[in-house]
Amino acid sequence: MGIPIFDAWALSRITKSMPITSLNGSVIGIDAAYYLGVTTKEPLLSALGGFPYALESSIAKELNDLQAIGLKLHFVFDGLNHGLDHDPFGASVTSAANNAAAFDTYDKDLPNQAIQAFRTSGESVAAINAHFLTSQGPRPLPLSQPFLRRYYTKIAYLSPWHPTVPLPSQFVDAIYGPSELFLYGVNKVITKFKHVHEPREGSERPGPKHMAPYAPEKSEFCWIDRGSCLEELGRIPSAIFIDSLLLAGSEILPAFPPLKRSSKGYSFREVVSLVANASGNIVSLCNQYPDDASFQRVEYLEHYKQAVTYIRHHVVITMEGDVETLDKEQAPSDVHDCVGQRLPEELNFYLSRGLVRPRVLNWLASGTILVPAPYDGGDSKVYQHLVQVDLENARNQALSLLADHLNRYYQRKEVTTKYWFDQSLVQKVNIKDLLPSSPKESLASWNVKQEEITDRLQELQKENRNLAPGSIAFAVQSLQNTGFADRSILPKGKSGRTVLKTRDEICANAVWRFLQLHGYVDRQHRLTQWGNVLNRLLSAMGSNLEQENAAFLAVELLRYGLLNADTMFQKYSGAPSRGTDIDKRNCMLVARVACLGRLIHQPRGYSGPLSRHLLAYHSIVSAVQASARDLIEMSMVTMFLEGYVDRERDDWMELTQTLPLFNENSCALGVIMLTYLDELCTREDPTSESTREEMKSRGQGWAVYCDFSASQQQALQLWDAVYQGVKLTKAGSQEVQEPKMWDEVDAWLSQRR
């Protein structure tokens, strides 16, 4: 994110600051990915995965501070990718390597150095962290906060909101974002807010500094302007400045290869001198290195030309709301190779309103599915088989369902899947070959009306089931009534179909469609065998959405044969290490089940034990969850594309947040349970009441900001529910690995609660 070499130079030379009150009444356009990357300050995020514990509270506090002085903020989130990803796996592979080094430091019992190493790992892949956050849309923001998801990526989308662009009026007064904005004609960029909180005079107990009242008169914002850059660099022409930014290395173009040769690195001034000495002729500059293999290997000159084309013709939004390329009359015919493919306007609208995330849309638009390395590195064959083989069908379902609602161009598009672990491995599929098995026709039978949903909901409430339409629990348990299941079937043809209007109607039908896609409900709207297993787990769990999501993920992992105690990650540290082999096996299974749940934690950064082993298992859970969420979103957005629902609405984010599997948990609950059970084995009698009470009292000290007792109870409840589901699979036709082992682990755990 940004141009690091330039950022380092600018920070020490030309970054300015002003009182934040000088922005009073201004409208600030904010690049959300950059903002979230700066705001995410939890050093152990890359060691745990999931969503940062403190982010939402930090953002809410900062927004309150900014709005209190009259600032109006408008966040812009990433949308579709451009066509300039020359090293698609570089960032994720670097992140995994840095994380591995940080875990090595942690295993040497050097906690302070390890924390710094994890912090550095996170900073080196700030774009990945920001991508995870922005992939969920404006999830960290209050629902009342204005936002827009760009149809296309890059901060270029903010540039037409700036007064440097000759439009009749401006949309924003200033822009907060990365230094890459200078590539797109922006003259001034806010790079940071520096807030000051001070206790009130006379306060006896001021408390933590961040809890003290906001002091806007002492707070500042940092900014950089183009004119100062040009002046400091010797009054160079703007064209030299732009080329220097490009060659310094950014997201759209890697650094100029000769610059990387020095072991001491290079400065931005050196880049400027290099470009200036070539009189700004980059073609001539590249020709000075005819025998340099690095140029031929990365095709640098061609990539430079593509980057320049992208800058000149990046995607903008006009005053009339049209989305088009800048200076489109002069754009080359193959400009889409640089700026990306265009999707239908209706789909773009749903993307911009947060109804759907860009992941599947990117696959279809670019014709490429990129599977990057997870935080742990993804070295295990189990994980690689999961993403390459097990999840392939779900990807194809999502693509075919979406393409079946678009024009013929997309229905005949070839899609290539590439993996970080073997970049020579390429899997290709033509969507036209998937369409004969497209579920579009069979899903059309879902058109359950509000009154029917309300009646069934009331019946379930009489049975003490506190369910909500749009939840997996309601979708599954409502179909237990065969009469309701029969009435939910819409006969073929459109007779009797009515447009769905309420949020309950839309979300409930979307989840039913998803469950049919995923094999939990058949075409007669009856629960399948796996649907009954899911129902058993849901009945044993609590009624909140997080518990329902955990139950669903448990069944998914059982179906894939991945909820077990197998030795999946032999090279990774953090597995159970105490007691007998049986103790270690049992501890591992309980901890993996606990990884599906959420640690009850204060809105502060995590501070506690870590496990690379469980981080690797979290990668498996995360991949399965993301795959299922893709199908849920396609189930909903295709209802809009088909005209099954009322499009005149303003509750877009409420719709997408109502659907299941929106939030992703970390592996922290699994780590805490593993630590507790492992520590029990250090005592002579690990099952005695005194030993268990001792470890529970110590447990609060392992992760100081969590509620250990409540978290442990949640993990045990999750175990009980999963165990009930496993017993049902033993009685049915499904296969669960080593069913006897589950009985043994449950008996073992019952003595250690």
Tab-separated table of C-alpha atoms in Angstrom, residues 379-596:
chain	number	residue	atom	x	y	z
A	379	ASP	CA	2.826	-25.998	3.462
A	380	SER	CA	0.649	-28.991	4.318
A	381	LYS	CA	-0.650	-31.285	1.605
A	382	VAL	CA	-3.998	-31.318	3.417
A	383	TYR	CA	-4.533	-27.595	2.916
A	384	GLN	CA	-3.279	-27.675	-0.652
A	385	HIS	CA	-5.630	-30.556	-1.503
A	386	LEU	CA	-8.516	-28.674	0.099
A	387	VAL	CA	-8.099	-25.515	-1.983
A	388	GLN	CA	-7.169	-27.322	-5.179
A	389	VAL	CA	-9.587	-30.257	-5.187
A	390	ASP	CA	-12.212	-30.151	-2.431
A	391	LEU	CA	-13.317	-26.550	-2.980
A	392	GLU	CA	-13.200	-26.654	-6.771
A	393	ASN	CA	-16.840	-27.698	-7.099
A	394	ALA	CA	-18.029	-24.814	-4.924
A	395	ARG	CA	-16.025	-22.351	-7.041
A	396	ASN	CA	-17.539	-23.776	-10.202
A	397	GLN	CA	-21.039	-23.572	-8.715
A	398	ALA	CA	-20.568	-19.924	-7.797
A	399	LEU	CA	-19.220	-19.068	-11.251
A	400	SER	CA	-21.865	-20.953	-13.205
A	401	LEU	CA	-24.742	-19.593	-11.127
A	402	LEU	CA	-23.579	-16.017	-11.638
A	403	ALA	CA	-22.691	-16.408	-15.328
A	404	ASP	CA	-26.055	-18.044	-16.022
A	405	HIS	CA	-27.674	-14.696	-15.148
A	406	LEU	CA	-25.363	-12.618	-17.381
A	407	ASN	CA	-24.864	-12.249	-21.120
A	408	ARG	CA	-23.381	-14.850	-23.452
A	409	TYR	CA	-19.884	-13.343	-23.297
A	410	TYR	CA	-19.485	-14.432	-19.684
A	411	GLN	CA	-21.230	-17.744	-20.281
A	412	ARG	CA	-18.457	-18.732	-22.691
A	413	LYS	CA	-15.515	-17.416	-20.756
A	414	GLU	CA	-12.551	-19.573	-19.822
A	415	VAL	CA	-11.420	-19.306	-16.202
A	416	THR	CA	-7.933	-20.307	-15.062
A	417	THR	CA	-7.045	-21.221	-11.473
A	418	LYS	CA	-3.495	-20.704	-10.214
A	419	TYR	CA	-1.950	-21.630	-6.860
A	420	TRP	CA	0.899	-20.111	-4.887
A	421	PHE	CA	2.472	-23.498	-4.070
A	422	ASP	CA	2.972	-24.520	-7.703
A	423	GLN	CA	2.763	-21.656	-10.149
A	424	SER	CA	3.249	-24.051	-13.052
A	425	LEU	CA	0.004	-25.760	-12.060
A	426	VAL	CA	-2.856	-24.292	-14.088
A	427	GLN	CA	-6.447	-25.545	-14.044
A	428	LYS	CA	-8.777	-24.321	-16.768
A	429	VAL	CA	-12.518	-24.565	-17.123
A	430	ASN	CA	-14.872	-23.036	-19.680
A	431	ILE	CA	-18.064	-21.800	-18.093
A	432	LYS	CA	-20.128	-23.103	-21.013
A	433	ASP	CA	-19.163	-26.605	-19.871
A	434	LEU	CA	-20.540	-25.843	-16.397
A	435	LEU	CA	-23.877	-24.405	-17.511
A	436	PRO	CA	-25.617	-27.736	-18.237
A	437	SER	CA	-25.337	-28.459	-14.504
A	438	SER	CA	-26.151	-24.894	-13.454
A	439	PRO	CA	-28.581	-24.868	-10.514
A	440	LYS	CA	-30.482	-21.834	-11.820
A	441	GLU	CA	-33.664	-23.713	-12.739
A	442	SER	CA	-33.892	-25.838	-9.606
A	443	LEU	CA	-33.348	-22.833	-7.316
A	444	ALA	CA	-36.250	-21.005	-8.929
A	445	SER	CA	-38.654	-23.065	-6.770
A	446	TRP	CA	-37.905	-20.877	-3.733
A	447	ASN	CA	-40.397	-18.030	-3.304
A	448	VAL	CA	-41.547	-18.190	0.317
A	449	LYS	CA	-43.611	-15.148	1.336
A	450	GLN	CA	-43.375	-13.062	4.491
A	451	GLU	CA	-46.625	-14.329	6.000
A	452	GLU	CA	-45.513	-17.943	5.635
A	453	ILE	CA	-42.143	-17.124	7.186
A	454	THR	CA	-43.812	-15.301	10.078
A	455	ASP	CA	-46.219	-18.178	10.753
A	456	ARG	CA	-43.423	-20.763	10.786
A	457	LEU	CA	-41.281	-18.498	12.969
A	458	GLN	CA	-44.065	-18.236	15.546
A	459	GLU	CA	-44.468	-22.004	15.593
A	460	LEU	CA	-40.762	-22.443	16.300
A	461	GLN	CA	-40.851	-19.788	19.005
A	462	LYS	CA	-43.558	-21.766	20.776
A	463	GLU	CA	-41.005	-24.571	20.921
A	464	ASN	CA	-38.584	-22.176	22.693
A	465	ARG	CA	-36.462	-21.730	19.604
A	466	ASN	CA	-35.330	-18.135	19.320
A	467	LEU	CA	-34.533	-17.994	15.631
A	468	ALA	CA	-34.235	-15.255	13.040
A	469	PRO	CA	-35.122	-15.407	9.328
A	470	GLY	CA	-31.920	-15.379	7.331
A	471	SER	CA	-30.127	-17.613	9.814
A	472	ILE	CA	-29.067	-21.156	8.984
A	473	ALA	CA	-30.889	-22.418	12.075
A	474	PHE	CA	-34.240	-21.023	10.925
A	475	ALA	CA	-33.722	-22.268	7.379
A	476	VAL	CA	-32.969	-25.809	8.553
A	477	GLN	CA	-35.429	-26.141	11.410
A	478	SER	CA	-38.321	-24.597	9.481
A	479	LEU	CA	-38.077	-27.450	6.953
A	480	GLN	CA	-38.555	-30.082	9.633
A	481	ASN	CA	-42.261	-29.469	9.174
A	482	THR	CA	-43.057	-31.436	6.024
A	483	GLY	CA	-46.190	-29.404	5.407
A	484	PHE	CA	-44.201	-26.185	5.355
A	485	ALA	CA	-41.571	-27.808	3.157
A	486	ASP	CA	-44.241	-28.827	0.644
A	487	ARG	CA	-45.844	-25.381	0.647
A	488	SER	CA	-42.462	-23.723	0.071
A	489	ILE	CA	-42.171	-25.260	-3.408
A	490	LEU	CA	-43.169	-22.904	-6.201
A	491	PRO	CA	-44.504	-24.860	-9.183
A	492	LYS	CA	-42.605	-24.606	-12.452
A	493	GLY	CA	-43.271	-21.477	-14.437
A	494	LYS	CA	-43.771	-18.051	-12.937
A	495	SER	CA	-47.424	-18.392	-12.041
A	496	GLY	CA	-47.837	-17.665	-8.367
A	497	ARG	CA	-44.470	-15.949	-8.030
A	498	THR	CA	-44.527	-12.616	-6.238
A	499	VAL	CA	-41.684	-10.161	-5.842
A	500	LEU	CA	-39.991	-10.517	-2.465
A	501	LYS	CA	-39.789	-7.205	-0.635
A	502	THR	CA	-38.909	-7.551	3.027
A	503	ARG	CA	-35.461	-8.287	4.380
A	504	ASP	CA	-36.751	-11.439	6.082
A	505	GLU	CA	-38.141	-12.760	2.800
A	506	ILE	CA	-35.005	-12.078	0.816
A	507	CYS	CA	-32.517	-13.412	3.351
A	508	ALA	CA	-34.547	-16.510	4.221
A	509	ASN	CA	-34.977	-17.509	0.567
A	510	ALA	CA	-31.300	-16.798	-0.141
A	511	VAL	CA	-30.224	-19.159	2.658
A	512	TRP	CA	-32.635	-21.888	1.526
A	513	ARG	CA	-31.216	-21.614	-1.981
A	514	PHE	CA	-27.703	-21.876	-0.578
A	515	LEU	CA	-28.521	-24.955	1.485
A	516	GLN	CA	-29.897	-26.642	-1.607
A	517	LEU	CA	-26.774	-25.705	-3.563
A	518	HIS	CA	-24.606	-27.162	-0.833
A	519	GLY	CA	-26.445	-30.443	-0.430
A	520	TYR	CA	-28.257	-29.872	2.870
A	521	VAL	CA	-31.682	-29.586	1.215
A	522	ASP	CA	-32.927	-31.538	-1.801
A	523	ARG	CA	-35.132	-30.411	-4.685
A	524	GLN	CA	-38.246	-31.391	-2.747
A	525	HIS	CA	-37.180	-28.934	-0.037
A	526	ARG	CA	-36.544	-31.733	2.453
A	527	LEU	CA	-33.466	-32.040	4.631
A	528	THR	CA	-30.874	-34.472	3.334
A	529	GLN	CA	-28.860	-36.742	5.632
A	530	TRP	CA	-26.283	-34.022	6.094
A	531	GLY	CA	-29.117	-31.559	6.634
A	532	ASN	CA	-30.286	-33.693	9.549
A	533	VAL	CA	-26.750	-33.743	10.973
A	534	LEU	CA	-26.648	-29.963	10.735
A	535	ASN	CA	-30.030	-29.746	12.427
A	536	ARG	CA	-28.754	-31.866	15.323
A	537	LEU	CA	-25.783	-29.569	15.852
A	538	LEU	CA	-27.895	-26.437	15.621
A	539	SER	CA	-30.373	-27.811	18.153
A	540	ALA	CA	-27.546	-28.468	20.598
A	541	MET	CA	-25.988	-25.027	20.148
A	542	GLY	CA	-27.076	-21.642	21.406
A	543	SER	CA	-29.247	-19.384	19.299
A	544	ASN	CA	-26.829	-16.582	18.490
A	545	LEU	CA	-25.444	-16.186	14.995
A	546	GLU	CA	-21.825	-16.958	15.906
A	547	GLN	CA	-22.783	-20.295	17.443
A	548	GLU	CA	-24.854	-21.167	14.387
A	549	ASN	CA	-21.938	-20.353	12.110
A	550	ALA	CA	-19.631	-22.545	14.208
A	551	ALA	CA	-22.080	-25.440	13.965
A	552	PHE	CA	-22.310	-25.092	10.207
A	553	LEU	CA	-18.533	-24.981	9.779
A	554	ALA	CA	-18.195	-28.089	11.946
A	555	VAL	CA	-20.487	-30.030	9.626
A	556	GLU	CA	-18.636	-28.709	6.574
A	557	LEU	CA	-15.331	-29.915	8.006
A	558	LEU	CA	-16.868	-33.287	8.846
A	559	ARG	CA	-18.020	-33.606	5.228
A	560	TYR	CA	-14.511	-32.842	3.983
A	561	GLY	CA	-13.011	-35.271	6.509
A	562	LEU	CA	-11.024	-32.475	8.143
A	563	LEU	CA	-12.466	-32.356	11.671
A	564	ASN	CA	-10.138	-34.906	13.206
A	565	ALA	CA	-6.941	-35.293	15.217
A	566	ASP	CA	-4.721	-36.304	12.300
A	567	THR	CA	-1.162	-35.031	12.143
A	568	MET	CA	-1.714	-32.482	9.398
A	569	PHE	CA	1.124	-30.042	10.083
A	570	GLN	CA	4.178	-31.985	11.158
A	571	LYS	CA	6.604	-29.105	10.549
A	572	TYR	CA	4.649	-26.592	12.618
A	573	SER	CA	5.108	-25.826	16.294
A	574	GLY	CA	2.291	-25.319	18.761
A	575	ALA	CA	0.791	-28.831	18.846
A	576	PRO	CA	-0.030	-30.454	22.227
A	577	SER	CA	3.248	-31.480	23.848
A	578	ARG	CA	2.436	-32.916	27.275
A	579	GLY	CA	0.991	-36.160	28.553
A	580	THR	CA	0.638	-39.432	26.687
A	581	ASP	CA	0.072	-39.771	22.974
A	582	ILE	CA	-3.622	-40.265	23.729
A	583	ASP	CA	-3.667	-37.060	25.774
A	584	LYS	CA	-2.052	-35.185	22.891
A	585	ARG	CA	-4.508	-36.640	20.385
A	586	ASN	CA	-7.511	-35.763	22.520
A	587	CYS	CA	-6.240	-32.263	23.247
A	588	MET	CA	-5.690	-31.673	19.536
A	589	LEU	CA	-9.227	-32.644	18.551
A	590	VAL	CA	-10.847	-30.490	21.242
A	591	ALA	CA	-8.651	-27.521	20.299
A	592	ARG	CA	-9.516	-27.854	16.614
A	593	VAL	CA	-13.221	-27.868	17.406
A	594	ALA	CA	-12.683	-24.794	19.586
A	595	CYS	CA	-11.071	-23.003	16.619
A	596	LEU	CA	-14.574	-22.731	15.170
